[in-house]
mmCIF file with all atom_site columns, C-alpha atoms in Angstrom:
data_model
loop_
_atom_site.group_PDB
_atom_site.id
_atom_site.type_symbol
_atom_site.label_atom_id
_atom_site.label_alt_id
_atom_site.label_comp_id
_atom_site.label_asym_id
_atom_site.label_entity_id
_atom_site.label_seq_id
_atom_site.pdbx_PDB_ins_code
_atom_site.Cartn_x
_atom_site.Cartn_y
_atom_site.Cartn_z
_atom_site.occupancy
_atom_site.B_iso_or_equiv
_atom_site.pdbx_formal_charge
_atom_site.auth_seq_id
_atom_site.auth_comp_id
_atom_site.auth_asym_id
_atom_site.auth_atom_id
_atom_site.pdbx_PDB_model_num
ATOM 1   C CA . MET A 1 1   ? 24.785 54.411 53.173 1.00 67.00 ? 1   MET A CA 1
ATOM 2   C CA . GLY A 1 2   ? 27.821 52.172 52.574 1.00 76.00 ? 2   GLY A CA 1
ATOM 3   C CA . GLU A 1 3   ? 29.256 50.111 54.925 1.00 87.00 ? 3   GLU A CA 1
ATOM 4   C CA . GLU A 1 4   ? 32.738 51.382 56.357 1.00 89.00 ? 4   GLU A CA 1
ATOM 5   C CA . LEU A 1 5   ? 35.461 49.386 55.757 1.00 90.00 ? 5   LEU A CA 1
ATOM 6   C CA . LYS A 1 6   ? 39.296 49.434 57.546 1.00 93.00 ? 6   LYS A CA 1
ATOM 7   C CA . VAL A 1 7   ? 42.024 49.071 54.366 1.00 94.00 ? 7   VAL A CA 1
ATOM 8   C CA . ILE A 1 8   ? 45.350 48.774 54.397 1.00 95.00 ? 8   ILE A CA 1
ATOM 9   C CA . VAL A 1 9   ? 46.955 51.229 52.257 1.00 95.00 ? 9   VAL A CA 1
ATOM 10  C CA . PHE A 1 10  ? 50.490 49.965 49.820 1.00 96.00 ? 10  PHE A CA 1
ATOM 11  C CA . LYS A 1 11  ? 52.851 50.960 47.005 1.00 94.00 ? 11  LYS A CA 1
ATOM 12  C CA . LEU A 1 12  ? 53.271 49.502 44.205 1.00 92.00 ? 12  LEU A CA 1
ATOM 13  C CA . GLY A 1 13  ? 55.211 52.675 42.497 1.00 89.00 ? 13  GLY A CA 1
ATOM 14  C CA . SER A 1 14  ? 53.420 56.005 42.773 1.00 88.00 ? 14  SER A CA 1
ATOM 15  C CA . GLU A 1 15  ? 49.784 53.722 43.018 1.00 88.00 ? 15  GLU A CA 1
ATOM 16  C CA . GLU A 1 16  ? 48.088 53.450 46.301 1.00 91.00 ? 16  GLU A CA 1
ATOM 17  C CA . TYR A 1 17  ? 46.563 50.038 46.917 1.00 93.00 ? 17  TYR A CA 1
ATOM 18  C CA . GLY A 1 18  ? 44.175 48.833 48.931 1.00 93.00 ? 18  GLY A CA 1
ATOM 19  C CA . ILE A 1 19  ? 43.080 45.044 51.299 1.00 93.00 ? 19  ILE A CA 1
ATOM 20  C CA . GLU A 1 20  ? 40.604 45.244 53.747 1.00 92.00 ? 20  GLU A CA 1
ATOM 21  C CA . VAL A 1 21  ? 42.321 45.262 57.477 1.00 93.00 ? 21  VAL A CA 1
ATOM 22  C CA . GLU A 1 22  ? 40.856 41.700 58.072 1.00 91.00 ? 22  GLU A CA 1
ATOM 23  C CA . LYS A 1 23  ? 42.662 39.808 55.098 1.00 92.00 ? 23  LYS A CA 1
ATOM 24  C CA . VAL A 1 24  ? 45.669 40.920 56.415 1.00 94.00 ? 24  VAL A CA 1
ATOM 25  C CA . GLN A 1 25  ? 46.713 38.827 58.943 1.00 94.00 ? 25  GLN A CA 1
ATOM 26  C CA . THR A 1 26  ? 50.186 40.549 59.716 1.00 95.00 ? 26  THR A CA 1
ATOM 27  C CA . ILE A 1 27  ? 52.585 43.099 57.604 1.00 96.00 ? 27  ILE A CA 1
ATOM 28  C CA . GLU A 1 28  ? 56.176 42.223 57.988 1.00 96.00 ? 28  GLU A CA 1
ATOM 29  C CA . ARG A 1 29  ? 59.947 43.656 56.587 1.00 96.00 ? 29  ARG A CA 1
ATOM 30  C CA . LEU A 1 30  ? 61.587 41.948 53.977 1.00 95.00 ? 30  LEU A CA 1
ATOM 31  C CA . MET A 1 31  ? 62.848 38.422 55.141 1.00 94.00 ? 31  MET A CA 1
ATOM 32  C CA . PRO A 1 32  ? 65.258 35.752 53.520 1.00 94.00 ? 32  PRO A CA 1
ATOM 33  C CA . ILE A 1 33  ? 63.226 34.474 50.663 1.00 95.00 ? 33  ILE A CA 1
ATOM 34  C CA . THR A 1 34  ? 63.907 30.604 50.099 1.00 94.00 ? 34  THR A CA 1
ATOM 35  C CA . ARG A 1 35  ? 63.565 30.538 46.413 1.00 92.00 ? 35  ARG A CA 1
ATOM 36  C CA . VAL A 1 36  ? 61.768 27.562 44.855 1.00 87.00 ? 36  VAL A CA 1
ATOM 37  C CA . PRO A 1 37  ? 62.393 26.238 41.668 1.00 86.00 ? 37  PRO A CA 1
ATOM 38  C CA . LYS A 1 38  ? 59.650 25.690 38.632 1.00 84.00 ? 38  LYS A CA 1
ATOM 39  C CA . THR A 1 39  ? 56.978 27.983 40.126 1.00 83.00 ? 39  THR A CA 1
ATOM 40  C CA . TYR A 1 40  ? 55.001 30.834 38.244 1.00 82.00 ? 40  TYR A CA 1
ATOM 41  C CA . ALA A 1 41  ? 58.259 33.946 38.067 1.00 83.00 ? 41  ALA A CA 1
ATOM 42  C CA . PHE A 1 42  ? 55.949 35.928 40.261 1.00 86.00 ? 42  PHE A CA 1
ATOM 43  C CA . VAL A 1 43  ? 56.464 33.207 43.474 1.00 89.00 ? 43  VAL A CA 1
ATOM 44  C CA . LYS A 1 44  ? 59.165 34.818 44.443 1.00 92.00 ? 44  LYS A CA 1
ATOM 45  C CA . GLY A 1 45  ? 59.398 32.356 47.079 1.00 93.00 ? 45  GLY A CA 1
ATOM 46  C CA . VAL A 1 46  ? 58.436 30.923 50.642 1.00 94.00 ? 46  VAL A CA 1
ATOM 47  C CA . VAL A 1 47  ? 59.397 32.732 53.973 1.00 95.00 ? 47  VAL A CA 1
ATOM 48  C CA . ASN A 1 48  ? 59.105 30.745 57.507 1.00 94.00 ? 48  ASN A CA 1
ATOM 49  C CA . LEU A 1 49  ? 57.614 33.076 59.430 1.00 93.00 ? 49  LEU A CA 1
ATOM 50  C CA . ARG A 1 50  ? 57.050 32.067 63.577 1.00 92.00 ? 50  ARG A CA 1
ATOM 51  C CA . GLY A 1 51  ? 57.000 28.928 62.193 1.00 93.00 ? 51  GLY A CA 1
ATOM 52  C CA . VAL A 1 52  ? 55.068 28.547 59.382 1.00 91.00 ? 52  VAL A CA 1
ATOM 53  C CA . VAL A 1 53  ? 55.684 27.921 55.852 1.00 92.00 ? 53  VAL A CA 1
ATOM 54  C CA . ILE A 1 54  ? 54.121 30.799 53.547 1.00 93.00 ? 54  ILE A CA 1
ATOM 55  C CA . PRO A 1 55  ? 55.220 31.809 49.992 1.00 93.00 ? 55  PRO A CA 1
ATOM 56  C CA . VAL A 1 56  ? 55.471 34.834 48.845 1.00 94.00 ? 56  VAL A CA 1
ATOM 57  C CA . ILE A 1 57  ? 54.698 36.507 45.282 1.00 92.00 ? 57  ILE A CA 1
ATOM 58  C CA . ASP A 1 58  ? 56.137 40.336 44.358 1.00 92.00 ? 58  ASP A CA 1
ATOM 59  C CA . LEU A 1 59  ? 52.779 41.637 43.223 1.00 91.00 ? 59  LEU A CA 1
ATOM 60  C CA . ARG A 1 60  ? 54.727 44.051 40.707 1.00 91.00 ? 60  ARG A CA 1
ATOM 61  C CA . GLY A 1 61  ? 55.283 40.895 39.668 1.00 87.00 ? 61  GLY A CA 1
ATOM 62  C CA . ARG A 1 62  ? 52.289 39.652 39.461 1.00 85.00 ? 62  ARG A CA 1
ATOM 63  C CA . PHE A 1 63  ? 50.602 42.378 37.901 1.00 83.00 ? 63  PHE A CA 1
ATOM 64  C CA . GLY A 1 64  ? 52.940 42.922 34.953 1.00 83.00 ? 64  GLY A CA 1
ATOM 65  C CA . LEU A 1 65  ? 54.445 45.797 36.366 1.00 85.00 ? 65  LEU A CA 1
ATOM 66  C CA . GLN A 1 66  ? 58.011 46.326 36.280 1.00 87.00 ? 66  GLN A CA 1
ATOM 67  C CA . GLU A 1 67  ? 60.477 45.040 39.123 1.00 83.00 ? 67  GLU A CA 1
ATOM 68  C CA . ALA A 1 68  ? 62.249 47.715 41.685 1.00 88.00 ? 68  ALA A CA 1
ATOM 69  C CA . GLU A 1 69  ? 64.924 47.559 44.114 1.00 90.00 ? 69  GLU A CA 1
ATOM 70  C CA . HIS A 1 70  ? 63.696 46.395 47.547 1.00 92.00 ? 70  HIS A CA 1
ATOM 71  C CA . THR A 1 71  ? 64.578 49.302 50.258 1.00 95.00 ? 71  THR A CA 1
ATOM 72  C CA . ASP A 1 72  ? 63.916 50.076 54.040 1.00 95.00 ? 72  ASP A CA 1
ATOM 73  C CA . GLN A 1 73  ? 60.583 50.348 52.670 1.00 96.00 ? 73  GLN A CA 1
ATOM 74  C CA . THR A 1 74  ? 59.723 47.362 51.283 1.00 96.00 ? 74  THR A CA 1
ATOM 75  C CA . ARG A 1 75  ? 57.031 44.800 52.760 1.00 97.00 ? 75  ARG A CA 1
ATOM 76  C CA . ILE A 1 76  ? 55.559 41.488 53.050 1.00 97.00 ? 76  ILE A CA 1
ATOM 77  C CA . ILE A 1 77  ? 51.738 42.103 53.592 1.00 96.00 ? 77  ILE A CA 1
ATOM 78  C CA . ILE A 1 78  ? 50.683 38.858 54.822 1.00 96.00 ? 78  ILE A CA 1
ATOM 79  C CA . VAL A 1 79  ? 46.739 37.890 53.447 1.00 93.00 ? 79  VAL A CA 1
ATOM 80  C CA . ALA A 1 80  ? 44.861 35.263 53.692 1.00 88.00 ? 80  ALA A CA 1
ATOM 81  C CA . VAL A 1 81  ? 43.239 33.958 50.684 1.00 78.00 ? 81  VAL A CA 1
ATOM 82  C CA . ASN A 1 82  ? 40.674 30.731 50.434 1.00 74.00 ? 82  ASN A CA 1
ATOM 83  C CA . GLU A 1 83  ? 42.186 30.047 53.951 1.00 78.00 ? 83  GLU A CA 1
ATOM 84  C CA . MET A 1 84  ? 45.793 30.241 52.954 1.00 83.00 ? 84  MET A CA 1
ATOM 85  C CA . GLN A 1 85  ? 47.898 32.440 54.086 1.00 90.00 ? 85  GLN A CA 1
ATOM 86  C CA . VAL A 1 86  ? 50.098 34.770 50.976 1.00 92.00 ? 86  VAL A CA 1
ATOM 87  C CA . GLY A 1 87  ? 53.207 37.107 51.721 1.00 95.00 ? 87  GLY A CA 1
ATOM 88  C CA . PHE A 1 88  ? 52.792 39.764 48.763 1.00 95.00 ? 88  PHE A CA 1
ATOM 89  C CA . ILE A 1 89  ? 56.090 42.144 48.562 1.00 96.00 ? 89  ILE A CA 1
ATOM 90  C CA . VAL A 1 90  ? 54.858 45.635 47.860 1.00 96.00 ? 90  VAL A CA 1
ATOM 91  C CA . ASP A 1 91  ? 57.009 48.755 48.337 1.00 96.00 ? 91  ASP A CA 1
ATOM 92  C CA . SER A 1 92  ? 55.915 50.187 51.317 1.00 96.00 ? 92  SER A CA 1
ATOM 93  C CA . ALA A 1 93  ? 52.690 50.139 53.450 1.00 95.00 ? 93  ALA A CA 1
ATOM 94  C CA . SER A 1 94  ? 52.011 53.943 54.590 1.00 85.00 ? 94  SER A CA 1
ATOM 95  C CA . ASP A 1 95  ? 48.555 54.201 56.999 1.00 89.00 ? 95  ASP A CA 1
ATOM 96  C CA . VAL A 1 96  ? 44.849 51.983 57.568 1.00 93.00 ? 96  VAL A CA 1
ATOM 97  C CA . ILE A 1 97  ? 41.934 54.517 56.921 1.00 92.00 ? 97  ILE A CA 1
ATOM 98  C CA . ASP A 1 98  ? 38.344 53.773 57.287 1.00 92.00 ? 98  ASP A CA 1
ATOM 99  C CA . LEU A 1 99  ? 36.691 53.511 53.827 1.00 91.00 ? 99  LEU A CA 1
ATOM 100 C CA . ASN A 1 100 ? 32.534 53.703 53.128 1.00 88.00 ? 100 ASN A CA 1
ATOM 101 C CA . SER A 1 101 ? 32.159 50.723 51.178 1.00 85.00 ? 101 SER A CA 1
ATOM 102 C CA . ASP A 1 102 ? 29.913 53.328 48.906 1.00 87.00 ? 102 ASP A CA 1
ATOM 103 C CA . SER A 1 103 ? 32.966 55.419 48.021 1.00 88.00 ? 103 SER A CA 1
ATOM 104 C CA . ILE A 1 104 ? 34.420 52.562 45.205 1.00 87.00 ? 104 ILE A CA 1
ATOM 105 C CA . ASP A 1 105 ? 33.473 52.884 41.703 1.00 87.00 ? 105 ASP A CA 1
ATOM 106 C CA . THR A 1 106 ? 34.048 50.029 39.358 1.00 81.00 ? 106 THR A CA 1
ATOM 107 C CA . PRO A 1 107 ? 37.298 49.977 37.703 1.00 71.00 ? 107 PRO A CA 1
ATOM 108 C CA . PRO A 1 108 ? 38.964 51.270 34.962 1.00 68.00 ? 108 PRO A CA 1
ATOM 109 C CA . GLU A 1 109 ? 39.608 48.305 32.478 1.00 67.00 ? 109 GLU A CA 1
ATOM 110 C CA . VAL A 1 110 ? 43.556 49.114 33.364 1.00 61.00 ? 110 VAL A CA 1
ATOM 111 C CA . VAL A 1 111 ? 44.368 51.693 36.050 1.00 59.00 ? 111 VAL A CA 1
ATOM 112 C CA . GLY A 1 112 ? 48.322 52.133 36.498 1.00 61.00 ? 112 GLY A CA 1
ATOM 113 C CA . GLY A 1 113 ? 48.995 48.879 34.615 1.00 59.00 ? 113 GLY A CA 1
ATOM 114 C CA . VAL A 1 114 ? 47.224 46.831 36.250 1.00 62.00 ? 114 VAL A CA 1
ATOM 115 C CA . LYS A 1 115 ? 43.929 44.468 34.659 1.00 66.00 ? 115 LYS A CA 1
ATOM 116 C CA . ALA A 1 116 ? 40.511 45.468 35.514 1.00 67.00 ? 116 ALA A CA 1
ATOM 117 C CA . LYS A 1 117 ? 40.392 41.546 36.750 1.00 73.00 ? 117 LYS A CA 1
ATOM 118 C CA . TYR A 1 118 ? 42.189 42.071 39.836 1.00 76.00 ? 118 TYR A CA 1
ATOM 119 C CA . LEU A 1 119 ? 40.921 45.031 40.984 1.00 80.00 ? 119 LEU A CA 1
ATOM 120 C CA . ARG A 1 120 ? 37.698 45.115 43.540 1.00 85.00 ? 120 ARG A CA 1
ATOM 121 C CA . GLY A 1 121 ? 37.195 48.798 42.428 1.00 87.00 ? 121 GLY A CA 1
ATOM 122 C CA . VAL A 1 122 ? 39.190 52.015 42.742 1.00 87.00 ? 122 VAL A CA 1
ATOM 123 C CA . ALA A 1 123 ? 37.913 54.491 46.279 1.00 90.00 ? 123 ALA A CA 1
ATOM 124 C CA . LYS A 1 124 ? 37.861 58.373 46.036 1.00 86.00 ? 124 LYS A CA 1
ATOM 125 C CA . ILE A 1 125 ? 39.395 59.364 48.843 1.00 84.00 ? 125 ILE A CA 1
ATOM 126 C CA . GLY A 1 126 ? 39.339 63.616 49.252 1.00 79.00 ? 126 GLY A CA 1
ATOM 127 C CA . GLU A 1 127 ? 40.120 65.122 46.361 1.00 79.00 ? 127 GLU A CA 1
ATOM 128 C CA . GLU A 1 128 ? 42.975 64.200 44.585 1.00 82.00 ? 128 GLU A CA 1
ATOM 129 C CA . ARG A 1 129 ? 43.185 60.266 45.850 1.00 85.00 ? 129 ARG A CA 1
ATOM 130 C CA . LEU A 1 130 ? 42.840 57.324 44.694 1.00 86.00 ? 130 LEU A CA 1
ATOM 131 C CA . LEU A 1 131 ? 43.260 53.974 46.172 1.00 89.00 ? 131 LEU A CA 1
ATOM 132 C CA . VAL A 1 132 ? 43.738 50.791 43.649 1.00 87.00 ? 132 VAL A CA 1
ATOM 133 C CA . MET A 1 133 ? 41.097 47.695 46.053 1.00 90.00 ? 133 MET A CA 1
ATOM 134 C CA . LEU A 1 134 ? 42.480 44.275 45.388 1.00 88.00 ? 134 LEU A CA 1
ATOM 135 C CA . ASN A 1 135 ? 40.438 41.713 44.103 1.00 84.00 ? 135 ASN A CA 1
ATOM 136 C CA . LEU A 1 136 ? 42.233 38.389 46.124 1.00 81.00 ? 136 LEU A CA 1
ATOM 137 C CA . SER A 1 137 ? 40.427 35.884 44.822 1.00 76.00 ? 137 SER A CA 1
ATOM 138 C CA . GLU A 1 138 ? 41.477 37.200 40.855 1.00 76.00 ? 138 GLU A CA 1
ATOM 139 C CA . VAL A 1 139 ? 45.536 38.140 42.395 1.00 77.00 ? 139 VAL A CA 1
ATOM 140 C CA . LEU A 1 140 ? 45.595 34.239 42.850 1.00 74.00 ? 140 LEU A CA 1
ATOM 141 C CA . ASN A 1 141 ? 43.323 32.315 40.526 1.00 68.00 ? 141 ASN A CA 1
ATOM 142 C CA . LYS A 1 142 ? 42.639 28.739 41.643 1.00 61.00 ? 142 LYS A CA 1
ATOM 143 C CA . SER A 1 143 ? 45.067 26.849 39.592 1.00 68.00 ? 143 SER A CA 1
ATOM 144 C CA . GLU A 1 144 ? 48.104 28.861 41.227 1.00 69.00 ? 144 GLU A CA 1
ATOM 145 C CA . ILE A 1 145 ? 46.343 28.541 44.873 1.00 64.00 ? 145 ILE A CA 1
ATOM 146 C CA . ILE A 1 146 ? 46.731 24.239 44.265 1.00 68.00 ? 146 ILE A CA 1
ATOM 147 C CA . GLN A 1 147 ? 50.359 25.256 42.642 1.00 72.00 ? 147 GLN A CA 1
ATOM 148 C CA . LEU A 1 148 ? 51.134 27.772 46.065 1.00 69.00 ? 148 LEU A CA 1
ATOM 149 C CA . GLU A 1 149 ? 49.586 25.314 48.724 1.00 69.00 ? 149 GLU A CA 1
ATOM 150 C CA . GLY A 1 150 ? 52.267 22.302 47.153 1.00 72.00 ? 150 GLY A CA 1
ATOM 151 C CA . LEU A 1 151 ? 55.130 24.804 48.653 1.00 68.00 ? 151 LEU A CA 1
ATOM 152 C CA . GLU A 1 152 ? 53.557 24.876 51.870 1.00 60.00 ? 152 GLU A CA 1
ATOM 153 C CA . ASP A 1 153 ? 54.385 21.122 52.212 1.00 54.00 ? 153 ASP A CA 1
#
């Protein structure tokens, strides 16, 4: 029997994605983002969250999806990746669910336009719902993390 995971569910377009709760520090409403020159296009800039400067990434841009208008539902999910805080802009963050690790299958090569290397797997929830689990260490590769760490100074 696999282990139970608590997962935060968020949306990009019509696809649902999940990140393990223990990797998520907070979920915030959209706030002013300060642009930073000479960064990757998907790096939207930095935010000051309770005195901490955190780089913010548009996950749609990271995955090569078409950017969307921000709405009242748009959220920034603050996660810890390799001892660094990073904010992900998502279309909405809906709920927290319990998931058995046995229900996570290896991802196909591409899911909803997102390359498999960014994905940990696809979880089946009930009969019709699929949840794409992110592989956070790949969403930000080492060279990008080094560049983002420079933004925190």
